[in-house]
Coordinates of C-alpha atoms in Angstrom, one line a residue:
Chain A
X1 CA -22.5 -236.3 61.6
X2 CA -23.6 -239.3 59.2
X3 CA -23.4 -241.6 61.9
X4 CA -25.6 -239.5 63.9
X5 CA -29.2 -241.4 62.5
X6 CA -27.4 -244.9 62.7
X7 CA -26.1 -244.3 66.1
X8 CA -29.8 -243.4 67.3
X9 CA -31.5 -246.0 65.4
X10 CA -28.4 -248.6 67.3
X11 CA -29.7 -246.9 70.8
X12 CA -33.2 -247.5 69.9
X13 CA -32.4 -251.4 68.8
X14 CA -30.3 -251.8 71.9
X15 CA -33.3 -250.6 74.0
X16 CA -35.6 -253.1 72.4
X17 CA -32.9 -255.7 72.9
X18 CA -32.5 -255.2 76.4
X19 CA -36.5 -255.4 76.5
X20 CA -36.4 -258.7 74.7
X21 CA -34.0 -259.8 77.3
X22 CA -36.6 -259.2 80.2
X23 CA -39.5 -260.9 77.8
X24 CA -36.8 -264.1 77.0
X25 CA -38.1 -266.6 79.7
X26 CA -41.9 -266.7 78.0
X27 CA -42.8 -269.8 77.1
X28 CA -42.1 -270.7 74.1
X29 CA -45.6 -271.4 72.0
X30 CA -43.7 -271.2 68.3
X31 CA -40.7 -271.8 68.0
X32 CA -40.5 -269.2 65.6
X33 CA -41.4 -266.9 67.8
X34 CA -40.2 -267.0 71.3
X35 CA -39.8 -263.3 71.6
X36 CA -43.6 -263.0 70.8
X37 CA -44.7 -260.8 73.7
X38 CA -42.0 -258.2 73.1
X39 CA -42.8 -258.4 69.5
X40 CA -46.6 -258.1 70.1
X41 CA -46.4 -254.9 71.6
X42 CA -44.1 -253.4 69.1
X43 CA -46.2 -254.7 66.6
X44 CA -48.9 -252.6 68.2
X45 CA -46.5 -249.4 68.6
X46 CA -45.6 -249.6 65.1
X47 CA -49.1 -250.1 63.9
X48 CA -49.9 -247.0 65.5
X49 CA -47.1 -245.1 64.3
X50 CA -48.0 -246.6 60.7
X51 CA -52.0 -245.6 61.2
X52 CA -51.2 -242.2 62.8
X53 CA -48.8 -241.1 60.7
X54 CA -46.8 -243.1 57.5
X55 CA -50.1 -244.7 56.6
X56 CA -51.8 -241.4 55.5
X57 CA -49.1 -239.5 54.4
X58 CA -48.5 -242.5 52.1
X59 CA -52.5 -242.3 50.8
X60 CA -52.0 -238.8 50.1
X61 CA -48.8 -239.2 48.3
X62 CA -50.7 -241.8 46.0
X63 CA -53.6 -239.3 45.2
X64 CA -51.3 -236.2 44.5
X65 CA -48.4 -237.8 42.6
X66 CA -49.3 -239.4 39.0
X67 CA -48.4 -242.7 38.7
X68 CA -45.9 -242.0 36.4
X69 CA -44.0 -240.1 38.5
X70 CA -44.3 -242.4 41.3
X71 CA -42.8 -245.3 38.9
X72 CA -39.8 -242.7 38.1
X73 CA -39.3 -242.2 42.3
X74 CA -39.8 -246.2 42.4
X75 CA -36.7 -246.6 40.0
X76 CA -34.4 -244.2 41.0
X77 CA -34.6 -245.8 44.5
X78 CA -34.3 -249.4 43.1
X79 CA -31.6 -248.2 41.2
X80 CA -29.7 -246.6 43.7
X81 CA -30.4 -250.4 45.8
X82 CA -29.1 -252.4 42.7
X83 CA -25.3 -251.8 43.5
X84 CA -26.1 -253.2 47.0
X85 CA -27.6 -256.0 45.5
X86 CA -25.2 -257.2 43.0
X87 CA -22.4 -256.7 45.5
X88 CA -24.2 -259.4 47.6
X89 CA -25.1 -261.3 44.9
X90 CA -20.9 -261.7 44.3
X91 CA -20.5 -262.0 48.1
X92 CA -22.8 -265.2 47.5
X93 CA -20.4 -266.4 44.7
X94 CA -23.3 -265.7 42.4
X95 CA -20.9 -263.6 39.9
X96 CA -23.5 -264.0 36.8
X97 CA -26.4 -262.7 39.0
X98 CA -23.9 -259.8 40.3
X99 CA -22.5 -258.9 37.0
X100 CA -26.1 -258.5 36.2
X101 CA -27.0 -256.2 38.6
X102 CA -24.1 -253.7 38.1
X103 CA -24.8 -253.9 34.6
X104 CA -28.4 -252.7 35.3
X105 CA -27.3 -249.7 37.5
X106 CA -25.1 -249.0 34.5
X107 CA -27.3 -249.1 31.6
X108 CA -30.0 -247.6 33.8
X109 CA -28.0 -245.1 35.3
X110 CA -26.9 -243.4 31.9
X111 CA -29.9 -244.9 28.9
X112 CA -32.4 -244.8 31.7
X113 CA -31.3 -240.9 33.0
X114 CA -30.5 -241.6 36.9
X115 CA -32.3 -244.4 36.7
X116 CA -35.6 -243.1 36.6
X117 CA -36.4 -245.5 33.5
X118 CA -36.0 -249.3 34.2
X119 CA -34.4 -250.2 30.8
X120 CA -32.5 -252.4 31.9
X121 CA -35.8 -254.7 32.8
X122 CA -36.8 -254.5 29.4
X123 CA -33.3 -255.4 27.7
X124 CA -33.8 -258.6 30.2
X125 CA -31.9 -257.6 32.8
X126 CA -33.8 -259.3 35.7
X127 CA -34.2 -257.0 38.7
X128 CA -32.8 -259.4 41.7
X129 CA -33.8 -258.9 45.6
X130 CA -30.6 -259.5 47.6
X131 CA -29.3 -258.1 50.9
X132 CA -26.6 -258.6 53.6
X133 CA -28.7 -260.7 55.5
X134 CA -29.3 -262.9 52.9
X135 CA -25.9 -262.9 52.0
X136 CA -25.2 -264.4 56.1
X137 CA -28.1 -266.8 54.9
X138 CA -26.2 -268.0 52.4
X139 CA -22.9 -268.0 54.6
X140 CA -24.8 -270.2 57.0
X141 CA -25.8 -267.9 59.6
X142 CA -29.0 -269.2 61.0
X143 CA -31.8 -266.4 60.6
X144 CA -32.8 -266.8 65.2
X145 CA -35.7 -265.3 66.5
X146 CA -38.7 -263.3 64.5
X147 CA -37.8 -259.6 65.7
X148 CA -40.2 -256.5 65.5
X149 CA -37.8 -253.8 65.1
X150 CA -38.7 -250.2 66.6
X151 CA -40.4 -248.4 63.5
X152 CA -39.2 -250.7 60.6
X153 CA -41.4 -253.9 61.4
X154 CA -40.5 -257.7 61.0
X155 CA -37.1 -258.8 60.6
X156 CA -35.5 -261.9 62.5
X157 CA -32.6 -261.0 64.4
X158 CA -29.8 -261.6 61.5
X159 CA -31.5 -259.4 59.6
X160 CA -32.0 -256.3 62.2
X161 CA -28.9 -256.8 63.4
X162 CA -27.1 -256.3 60.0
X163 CA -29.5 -253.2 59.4
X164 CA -26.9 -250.8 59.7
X165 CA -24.4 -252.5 57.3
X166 CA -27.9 -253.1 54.7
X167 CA -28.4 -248.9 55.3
X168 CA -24.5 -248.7 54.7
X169 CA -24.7 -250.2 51.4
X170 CA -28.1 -248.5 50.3
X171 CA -26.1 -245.3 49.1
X172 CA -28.0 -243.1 50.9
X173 CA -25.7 -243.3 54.1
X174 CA -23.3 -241.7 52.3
X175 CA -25.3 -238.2 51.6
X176 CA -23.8 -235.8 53.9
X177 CA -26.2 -233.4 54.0
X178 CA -28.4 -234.6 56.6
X179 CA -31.5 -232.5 55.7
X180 CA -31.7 -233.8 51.8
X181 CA -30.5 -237.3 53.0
X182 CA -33.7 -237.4 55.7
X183 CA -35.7 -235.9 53.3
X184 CA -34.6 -238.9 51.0
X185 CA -35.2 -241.2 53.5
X186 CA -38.4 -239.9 54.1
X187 CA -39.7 -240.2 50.6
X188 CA -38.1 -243.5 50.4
X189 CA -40.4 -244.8 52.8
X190 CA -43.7 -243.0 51.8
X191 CA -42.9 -244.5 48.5
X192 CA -42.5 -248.1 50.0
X193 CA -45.7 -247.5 52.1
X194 CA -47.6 -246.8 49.1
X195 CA -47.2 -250.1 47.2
X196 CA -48.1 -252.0 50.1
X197 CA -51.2 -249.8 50.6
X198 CA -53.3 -252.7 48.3
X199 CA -52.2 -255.4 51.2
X200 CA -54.1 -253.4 53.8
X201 CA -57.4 -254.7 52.4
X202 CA -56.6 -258.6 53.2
X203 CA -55.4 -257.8 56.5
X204 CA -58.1 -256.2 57.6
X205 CA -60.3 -259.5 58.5
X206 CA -57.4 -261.8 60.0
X207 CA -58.3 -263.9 62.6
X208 CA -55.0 -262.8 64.1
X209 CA -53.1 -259.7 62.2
X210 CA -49.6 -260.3 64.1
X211 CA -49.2 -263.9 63.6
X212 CA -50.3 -263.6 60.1
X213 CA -47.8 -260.9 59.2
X214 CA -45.0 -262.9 61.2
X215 CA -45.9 -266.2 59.5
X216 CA -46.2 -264.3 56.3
X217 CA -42.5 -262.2 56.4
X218 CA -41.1 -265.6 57.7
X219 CA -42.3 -267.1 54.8
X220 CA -41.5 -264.6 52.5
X221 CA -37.6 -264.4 53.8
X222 CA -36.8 -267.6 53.2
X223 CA -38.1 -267.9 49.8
X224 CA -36.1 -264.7 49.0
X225 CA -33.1 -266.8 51.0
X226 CA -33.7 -269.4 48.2
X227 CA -34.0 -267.5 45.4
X228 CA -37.4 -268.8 45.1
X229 CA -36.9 -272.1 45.6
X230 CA -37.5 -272.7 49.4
X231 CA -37.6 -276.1 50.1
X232 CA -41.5 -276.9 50.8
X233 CA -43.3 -280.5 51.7
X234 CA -46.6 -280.7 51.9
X235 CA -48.0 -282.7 55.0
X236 CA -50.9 -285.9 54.5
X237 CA -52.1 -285.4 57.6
X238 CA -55.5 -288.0 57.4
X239 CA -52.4 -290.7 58.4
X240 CA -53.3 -291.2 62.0
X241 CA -50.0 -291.3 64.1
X242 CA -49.9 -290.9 67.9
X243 CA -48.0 -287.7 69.0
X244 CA -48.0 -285.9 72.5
X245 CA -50.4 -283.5 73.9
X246 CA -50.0 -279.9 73.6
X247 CA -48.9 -278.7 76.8
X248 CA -51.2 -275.8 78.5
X249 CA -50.6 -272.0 77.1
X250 CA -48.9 -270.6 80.1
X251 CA -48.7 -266.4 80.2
X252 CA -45.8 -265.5 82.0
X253 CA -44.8 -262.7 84.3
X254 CA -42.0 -261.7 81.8
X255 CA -44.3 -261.3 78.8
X256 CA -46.4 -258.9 80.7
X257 CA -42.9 -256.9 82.3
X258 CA -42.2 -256.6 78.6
X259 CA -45.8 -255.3 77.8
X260 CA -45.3 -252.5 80.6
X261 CA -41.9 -251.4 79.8
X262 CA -42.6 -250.7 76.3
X263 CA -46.0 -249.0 77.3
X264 CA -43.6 -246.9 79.1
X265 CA -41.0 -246.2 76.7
X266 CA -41.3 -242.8 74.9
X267 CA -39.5 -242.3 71.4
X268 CA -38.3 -239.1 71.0
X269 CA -37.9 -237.9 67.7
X270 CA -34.7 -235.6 66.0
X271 CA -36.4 -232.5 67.0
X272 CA -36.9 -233.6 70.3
X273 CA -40.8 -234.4 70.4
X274 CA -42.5 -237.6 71.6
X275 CA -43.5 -239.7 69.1
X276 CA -45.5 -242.0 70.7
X277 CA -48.2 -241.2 72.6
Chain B
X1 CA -101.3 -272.3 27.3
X2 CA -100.1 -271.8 30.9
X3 CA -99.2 -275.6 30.5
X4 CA -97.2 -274.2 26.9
X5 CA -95.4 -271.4 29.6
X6 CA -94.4 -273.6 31.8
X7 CA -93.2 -276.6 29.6
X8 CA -90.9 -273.7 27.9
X9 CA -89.4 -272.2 31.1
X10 CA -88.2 -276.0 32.2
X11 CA -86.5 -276.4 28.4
X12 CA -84.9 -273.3 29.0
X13 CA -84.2 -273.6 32.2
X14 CA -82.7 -277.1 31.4
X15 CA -81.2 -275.6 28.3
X16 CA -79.0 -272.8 30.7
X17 CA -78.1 -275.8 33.1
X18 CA -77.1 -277.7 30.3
X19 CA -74.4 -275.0 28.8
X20 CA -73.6 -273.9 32.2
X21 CA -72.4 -277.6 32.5
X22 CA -71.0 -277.9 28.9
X23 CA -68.8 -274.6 30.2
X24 CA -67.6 -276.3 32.9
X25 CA -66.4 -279.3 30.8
X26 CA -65.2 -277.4 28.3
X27 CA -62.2 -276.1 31.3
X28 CA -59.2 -278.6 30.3
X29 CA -59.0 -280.2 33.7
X30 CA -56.9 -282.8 32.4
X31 CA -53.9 -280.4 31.9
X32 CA -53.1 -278.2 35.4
X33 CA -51.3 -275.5 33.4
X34 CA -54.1 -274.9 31.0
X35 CA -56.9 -275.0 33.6
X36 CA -55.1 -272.3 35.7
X37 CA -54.4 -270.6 32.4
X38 CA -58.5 -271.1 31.5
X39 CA -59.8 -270.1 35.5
X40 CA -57.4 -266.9 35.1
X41 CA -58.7 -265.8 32.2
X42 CA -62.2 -266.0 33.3
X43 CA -61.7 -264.4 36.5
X44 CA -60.0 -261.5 34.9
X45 CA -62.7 -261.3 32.7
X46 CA -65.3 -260.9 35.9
X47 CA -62.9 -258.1 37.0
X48 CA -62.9 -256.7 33.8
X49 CA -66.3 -256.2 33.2
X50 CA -67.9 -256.5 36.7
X51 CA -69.5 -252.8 37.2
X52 CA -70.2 -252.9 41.0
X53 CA -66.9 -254.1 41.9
X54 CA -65.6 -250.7 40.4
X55 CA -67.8 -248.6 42.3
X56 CA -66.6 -250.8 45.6
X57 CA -69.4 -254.0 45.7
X58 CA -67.2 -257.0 45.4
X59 CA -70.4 -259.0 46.3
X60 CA -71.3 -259.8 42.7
X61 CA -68.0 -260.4 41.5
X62 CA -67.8 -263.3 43.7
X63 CA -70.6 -264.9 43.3
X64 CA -69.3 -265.3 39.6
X65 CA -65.7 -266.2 41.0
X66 CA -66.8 -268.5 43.3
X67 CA -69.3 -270.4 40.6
X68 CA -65.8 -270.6 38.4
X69 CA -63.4 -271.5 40.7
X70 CA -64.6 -273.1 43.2
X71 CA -64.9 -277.2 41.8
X72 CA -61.2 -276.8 41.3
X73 CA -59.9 -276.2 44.1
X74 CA -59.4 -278.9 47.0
X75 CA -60.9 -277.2 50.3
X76 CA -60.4 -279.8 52.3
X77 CA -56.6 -280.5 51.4
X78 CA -56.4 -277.0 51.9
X79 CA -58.2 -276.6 55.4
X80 CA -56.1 -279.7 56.5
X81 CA -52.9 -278.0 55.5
X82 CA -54.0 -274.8 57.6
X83 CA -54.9 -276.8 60.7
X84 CA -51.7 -279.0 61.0
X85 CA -51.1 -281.7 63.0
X86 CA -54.5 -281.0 65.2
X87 CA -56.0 -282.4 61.9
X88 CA -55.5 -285.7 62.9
X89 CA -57.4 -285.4 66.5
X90 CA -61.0 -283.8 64.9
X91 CA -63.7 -285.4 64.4
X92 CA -65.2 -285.9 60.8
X93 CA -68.1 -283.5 61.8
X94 CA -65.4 -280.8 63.1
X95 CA -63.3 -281.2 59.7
X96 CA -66.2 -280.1 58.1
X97 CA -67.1 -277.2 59.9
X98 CA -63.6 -276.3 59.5
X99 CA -63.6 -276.7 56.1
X100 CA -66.6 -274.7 55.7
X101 CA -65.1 -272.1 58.2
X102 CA -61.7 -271.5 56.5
X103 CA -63.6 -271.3 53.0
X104 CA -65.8 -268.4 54.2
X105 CA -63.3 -266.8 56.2
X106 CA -60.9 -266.5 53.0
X107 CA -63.5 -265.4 50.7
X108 CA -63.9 -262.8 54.0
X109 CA -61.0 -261.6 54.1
X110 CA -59.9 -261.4 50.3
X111 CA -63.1 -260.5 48.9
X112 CA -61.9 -256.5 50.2
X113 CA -58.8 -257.0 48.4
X114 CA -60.7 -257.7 44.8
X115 CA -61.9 -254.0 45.2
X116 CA -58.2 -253.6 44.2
X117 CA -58.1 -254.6 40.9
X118 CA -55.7 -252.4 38.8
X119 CA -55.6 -253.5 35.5
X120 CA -52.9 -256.3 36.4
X121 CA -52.2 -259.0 33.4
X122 CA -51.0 -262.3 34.3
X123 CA -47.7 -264.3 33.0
X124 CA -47.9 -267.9 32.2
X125 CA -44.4 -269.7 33.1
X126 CA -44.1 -273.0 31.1
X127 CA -44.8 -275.9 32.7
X128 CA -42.0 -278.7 33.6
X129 CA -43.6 -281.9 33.9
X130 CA -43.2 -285.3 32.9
X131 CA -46.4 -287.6 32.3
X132 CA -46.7 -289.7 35.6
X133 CA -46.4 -286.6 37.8
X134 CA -48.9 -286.6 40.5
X135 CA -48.5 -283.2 41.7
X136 CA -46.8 -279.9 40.1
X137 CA -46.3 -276.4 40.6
X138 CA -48.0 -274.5 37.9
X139 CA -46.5 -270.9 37.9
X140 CA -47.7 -267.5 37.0
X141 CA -46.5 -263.7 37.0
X142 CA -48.8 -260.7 38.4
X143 CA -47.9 -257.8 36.5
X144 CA -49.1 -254.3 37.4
X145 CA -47.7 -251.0 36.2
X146 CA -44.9 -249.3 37.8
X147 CA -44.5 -252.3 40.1
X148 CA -42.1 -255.2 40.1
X149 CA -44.0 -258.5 38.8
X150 CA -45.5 -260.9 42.0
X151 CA -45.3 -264.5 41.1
X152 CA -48.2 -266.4 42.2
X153 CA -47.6 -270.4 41.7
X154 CA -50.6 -273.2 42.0
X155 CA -49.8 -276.0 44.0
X156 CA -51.8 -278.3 42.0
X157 CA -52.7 -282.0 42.9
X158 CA -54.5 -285.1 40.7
X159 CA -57.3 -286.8 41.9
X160 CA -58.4 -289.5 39.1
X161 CA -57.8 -287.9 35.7
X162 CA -58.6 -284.0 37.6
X163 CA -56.4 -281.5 38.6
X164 CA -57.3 -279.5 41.6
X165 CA -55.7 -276.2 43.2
X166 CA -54.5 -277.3 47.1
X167 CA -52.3 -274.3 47.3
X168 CA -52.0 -270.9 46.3
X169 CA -48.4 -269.2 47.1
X170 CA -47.8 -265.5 46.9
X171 CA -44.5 -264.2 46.4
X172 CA -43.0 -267.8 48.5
X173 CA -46.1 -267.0 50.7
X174 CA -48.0 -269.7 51.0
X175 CA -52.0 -268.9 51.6
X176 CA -52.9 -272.1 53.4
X177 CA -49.5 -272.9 55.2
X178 CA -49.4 -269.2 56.5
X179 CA -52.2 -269.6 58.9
X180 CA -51.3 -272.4 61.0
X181 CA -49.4 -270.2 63.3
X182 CA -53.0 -268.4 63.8
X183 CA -54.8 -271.8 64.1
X184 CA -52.2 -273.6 66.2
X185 CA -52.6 -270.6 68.5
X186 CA -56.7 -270.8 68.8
X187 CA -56.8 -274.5 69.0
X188 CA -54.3 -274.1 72.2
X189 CA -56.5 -271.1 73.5
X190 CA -60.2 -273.3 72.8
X191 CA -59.5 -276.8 71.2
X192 CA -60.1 -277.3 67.6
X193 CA -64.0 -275.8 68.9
X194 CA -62.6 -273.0 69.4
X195 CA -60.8 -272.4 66.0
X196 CA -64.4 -273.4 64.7
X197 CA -65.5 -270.5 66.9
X198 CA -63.0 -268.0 65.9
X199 CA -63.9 -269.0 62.0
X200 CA -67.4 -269.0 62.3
X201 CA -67.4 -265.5 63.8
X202 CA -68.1 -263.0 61.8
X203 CA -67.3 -260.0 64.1
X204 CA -63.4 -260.1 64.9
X205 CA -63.9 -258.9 68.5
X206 CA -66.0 -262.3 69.5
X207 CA -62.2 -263.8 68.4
X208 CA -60.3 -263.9 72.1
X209 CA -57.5 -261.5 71.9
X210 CA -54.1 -263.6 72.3
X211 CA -51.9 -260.8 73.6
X212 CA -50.0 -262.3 76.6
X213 CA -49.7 -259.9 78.9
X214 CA -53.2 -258.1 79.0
X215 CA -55.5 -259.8 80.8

């Protein structure tokens, strides 16, 4: 019965695998991105899952919880994630950085009452950010393709494809009782929408919202693969060299099968309604 | 006596040029970390005490920021960062109008965001750097409460005996390197006229959707 979520959320991400497939011959403009007209349209889906449902639900949750309260929700969940993160903080051979973190879910577990008070942080226990697909990072797995995954948003493909052993390790696999563990789930993501509710505002006016939020997660991954030291040059480019032409923007036949598939998929939720419209 | 009037509004009007120029030199642009340190502090102090932007009007607010931070930072090291490689084929008159473009398209699209302001203080980190450096990373922690802390480091260049601001990096995100994927995409679509276009454009829909597939 646990498996139950993962096994639909592994159906869903073999669908969208199976998409990319057909969307695989585009052309490819960055070579970041080759999957980009798959991803564009899931972008869209999930921005209208986000604007239709998660987005106001998380605005709501903001105005009717204090923000003390949301700070205690905040910590119990980061808590909960720091046992995950210092066990792939070891995987990485970092064993200070790990000791650290299971420390943390120590002290904050019992001092901090079920961790709903981050003492640890201000004993100077640093809160780290580490998962398994940083851990692969680290192993030398190389991070492929930028991937929109159904519902959860950017990720490359090492990343969604270790989802389930990240969801595994979050603690919350483990509840058996699938009502309180989806009700968990649930407020686990409200809570996440909420604190990126201030990053709305500057997306707003993008020239381009998807290749923004691609080029911006990208970014942001790797640092967090460097632990904040991503290697970064900074281009002179009034040097004049000679280079090749860019070649013409070809849209391909695949890209727009991809479009129509997923404008023909339906998602059917637990309780067996349609999600998407 | 209209003569007297007028004679006294030029010395005072010469007078508030004058300090508003003594402020400026009084910003230690000789040191990077203590100039970020000295535009931080200012700029919080416009969100501080800026009474329109609480009520939702970010116009004011950065009029003031723009009038402080503005001389320090490198726009065009910046706008060439965005644009890439395609730099190197525009014309001097088309590096202009991008510089002008990316300028007004940032203070665009982060003005809404200043609307934000939640009482955040900001960390100073101390700054490693030996004498002849000609470039450092000066770096500083957002702190808001009940969330974790976002570093925000300068990337900060000298030109003579000033420092300027050529990059601004969020979190590892860098706010001039993050939209070349956009750019390199318009200037494919239109030529680097285009992503002149696309910046110049106030309304988003004049901007030619680039969803494959629709058309």
């Amino acid at each position: 019965m646990a498996n139950s979520i993962l096994s639909r959320a592994f159906v869903l991400l073999l669908a969208s695998v199976m998409l990319v497939m057909t969307g695989c011959a585009s052309n490819p403009r960055n070579p970041d991105d080759p999957l980009e007209g798959y991803n564009r349209a899931m972008f869209k889906f999930n921005e209208g899952v986000d604007k239709a449902v998660l987005k106001p639900v998380a605005k709501a949750y903001e105005k009717v919880v204090p923000q003390m309260v949301r700070t205690g929700i905040g910590n119990v969940f980061s808590n909960l994630g720091d046992i995950w993160v210092g066990l792939n903080n070891l995987l990485q051979g970092k064993i200070g950085e790990g000791m650290s973190d299971l420390m943390r879910f120590a002290v904050n577990s019992t001092f901090g009452i079920l961790g709903i008070f981050d003492v640890a942080s201000e004993m100077g226990l640093e809160k780290h950010d580490e998962d398994f697909g940083q851990t692969l990072a680290v192993w030398g797995v190389k991070e492929g393709p930028y991937f929109v995954v159904p519902f959860l948003g950017p990720r490359t493909v090492r990343d969604a494809a270790v989802l389930p052993v990240d969801f595994y390790g979050s603690g919350l696999a483990q509840i058996d009782h699938v009502p309180t563990r989806n009700t968990v789930l649930a407020v686990r993501a409200i809570h996440t929408r909420s604190e990126l509710l201030g990053t709305d505002r500057a997306l707003e006016g993008q020239l381009d919202k998807y290749a923004f939020v691609r080029d911006a997660y990208l970014q942001n991954r790797r640092y967090k693969v460097h632990d904040g030291n991503p290697p970064v040059e900074y281009e002179d480019f009034d040097r004049k060299e000679s280079r090749p032409r860019n070649l013409p923007n070809y849209e391909t036949y695949a890209d727009a099968m991809a479009l129509a598939a997923i404008g023909r998929m339906e998602f059917v939720g637990a309780d067996g309604r349609t999600l998407n419209q | 006596m209209n003569r007297g009037v007028n004679a006294m509004k030029n010395l005072l009007a010469a007078l508030c040029l004058s300090a508003a120029s003594a402020l400026a030199w009084a910003l230690p642009t000789d040191k990077p970390d203590a100039l970020v340190k000295a535009l931080t502090e200012e700029v919080l102090q416009v969100l501080r005490t800026d009474e329109k932007l609480r009520a939702g009007d970010a116009s004011r607010a950065i009029e003031s920021i723009e009038k402080i931070v503005l001389p320090h930072f490198d726009l065009r090291r910046m706008t060439m960062l965005a644009v890439g490689r395609d730099w190197r084929d525009a014309t001097e008159a088309q590096r202009d109008r991008l510089v002008k473009g990316f300028y007004d398209m940032l203070v665009r699209t982060y003005s809404n965001a200043l609307t934000e302001y939640r009482n955040q203080t900001v960390d100073f980190r101390p700054l490693r750097m030996s004498p002849e450096d000609r470039s450092v990373r000066v770096q500083t922690e957002i702190r808001q409460p009940g969330g974790q802390p976002v570093p925000v480091d300068y990337m900060m260049e000298k030109n003579g005996s000033e420092w300027k601001v050529f990059d601004v990096v969020v979190a590892g995100v860098s706010l001039v390197t993050n939209y070349r994927g956009t750019f390199a995409q318009e200037i494919r679509n239109g030529g680097i006229d285009g992503l002149i276009r696309a910046l110049e454009s106030r309304d988003k829909s004049l901007v030619p959707a680039s969803t494959p597939g629709k058309s």
